[in-house]
């Protein structure tokens, strides 16, 4: 397999196509905290869950951006990181 741009976008170092992976701990924590925020919508618990969700998803996006296995995963990290920051600014 050649070292073309298309191969670098979707393939990892072993030549496997990687688009989705099993979630790691920051992603699991971020999803759970986000879902709990939908149930617990008021008070300090909601604020704490918002901070936990944001921090966890920020960590996941940062890791994907700088340690993703291919360019697709790194771009995904950049998109999520940008969306998180835009969501806090708006």
GROMACS .gro file of C-alpha atoms in nm, residues 1-86:
model
   86
    1UNK     CA    1   0.000   0.000   0.000
    2UNK     CA    2   0.144   0.338  -0.101
    3UNK     CA    3   0.192   0.635   0.124
    4UNK     CA    4  -0.069   0.850  -0.051
    5UNK     CA    5  -0.274   1.122   0.114
    6UNK     CA    6  -0.587   0.906   0.095
    7UNK     CA    7  -0.409   0.625   0.279
    8UNK     CA    8  -0.287   0.865   0.548
    9UNK     CA    9  -0.637   1.005   0.597
   10UNK     CA   10  -0.814   0.678   0.675
   11UNK     CA   11  -0.543   0.418   0.754
   12UNK     CA   12  -0.343   0.369   1.073
   13UNK     CA   13   0.024   0.264   1.095
   14UNK     CA   14  -0.066  -0.103   1.039
   15UNK     CA   15  -0.269  -0.028   0.726
   16UNK     CA   16  -0.611  -0.077   0.889
   17UNK     CA   17  -0.891   0.159   0.799
   18UNK     CA   18  -0.985   0.344   1.118
   19UNK     CA   19  -1.291   0.566   1.125
   20UNK     CA   20  -1.446   0.469   1.459
   21UNK     CA   21  -1.283   0.318   1.765
   22UNK     CA   22  -1.413   0.189   2.098
   23UNK     CA   23  -1.459   0.491   2.327
   24UNK     CA   24  -1.186   0.571   2.576
   25UNK     CA   25  -1.240   0.693   2.932
   26UNK     CA   26  -1.269   1.069   2.862
   27UNK     CA   27  -1.530   1.007   2.594
   28UNK     CA   28  -1.733   0.772   2.815
   29UNK     CA   29  -1.726   1.018   3.106
   30UNK     CA   30  -1.820   1.306   2.876
   31UNK     CA   31  -2.115   1.121   2.725
   32UNK     CA   32  -2.245   1.001   3.063
   33UNK     CA   33  -2.213   1.348   3.218
   34UNK     CA   34  -2.390   1.504   2.916
   35UNK     CA   35  -2.675   1.257   2.943
   36UNK     CA   36  -2.708   1.314   3.318
   37UNK     CA   37  -2.730   1.689   3.251
   38UNK     CA   38  -3.044   1.620   3.049
   39UNK     CA   39  -3.201   1.452   3.353
   40UNK     CA   40  -3.070   1.682   3.627
   41UNK     CA   41  -3.143   2.019   3.471
   42UNK     CA   42  -3.106   2.259   3.765
   43UNK     CA   43  -2.882   2.333   4.059
   44UNK     CA   44  -2.521   2.277   4.145
   45UNK     CA   45  -2.527   1.919   4.023
   46UNK     CA   46  -2.609   2.042   3.673
   47UNK     CA   47  -2.323   2.292   3.688
   48UNK     CA   48  -2.082   2.022   3.806
   49UNK     CA   49  -2.200   1.784   3.532
   50UNK     CA   50  -2.151   2.061   3.275
   51UNK     CA   51  -1.793   2.112   3.390
   52UNK     CA   52  -1.723   1.738   3.391
   53UNK     CA   53  -1.875   1.690   3.046
   54UNK     CA   54  -1.688   1.985   2.898
   55UNK     CA   55  -1.356   1.885   3.054
   56UNK     CA   56  -1.387   1.523   2.949
   57UNK     CA   57  -1.491   1.601   2.592
   58UNK     CA   58  -1.220   1.867   2.567
   59UNK     CA   59  -0.962   1.611   2.681
   60UNK     CA   60  -1.089   1.353   2.430
   61UNK     CA   61  -1.082   1.607   2.144
   62UNK     CA   62  -0.734   1.727   2.242
   63UNK     CA   63  -0.603   1.371   2.249
   64UNK     CA   64  -0.756   1.295   1.909
   65UNK     CA   65  -0.616   1.616   1.762
   66UNK     CA   66  -0.258   1.545   1.869
   67UNK     CA   67  -0.249   1.164   1.902
   68UNK     CA   68  -0.511   1.043   1.654
   69UNK     CA   69  -0.418   0.735   1.453
   70UNK     CA   70  -0.486   0.903   1.118
   71UNK     CA   71  -0.574   1.240   0.969
   72UNK     CA   72  -0.947   1.167   0.983
   73UNK     CA   73  -0.935   1.112   1.360
   74UNK     CA   74  -0.721   1.424   1.405
   75UNK     CA   75  -0.968   1.629   1.201
   76UNK     CA   76  -1.250   1.487   1.413
   77UNK     CA   77  -1.069   1.607   1.724
   78UNK     CA   78  -1.031   1.953   1.572
   79UNK     CA   79  -1.400   1.971   1.479
   80UNK     CA   80  -1.514   1.864   1.827
   81UNK     CA   81  -1.267   2.098   1.997
   82UNK     CA   82  -1.388   2.388   1.782
   83UNK     CA   83  -1.753   2.302   1.853
   84UNK     CA   84  -1.689   2.285   2.227
   85UNK     CA   85  -1.518   2.624   2.228
   86UNK     CA   86  -1.788   2.781   2.010
   0.00000   0.00000   0.00000
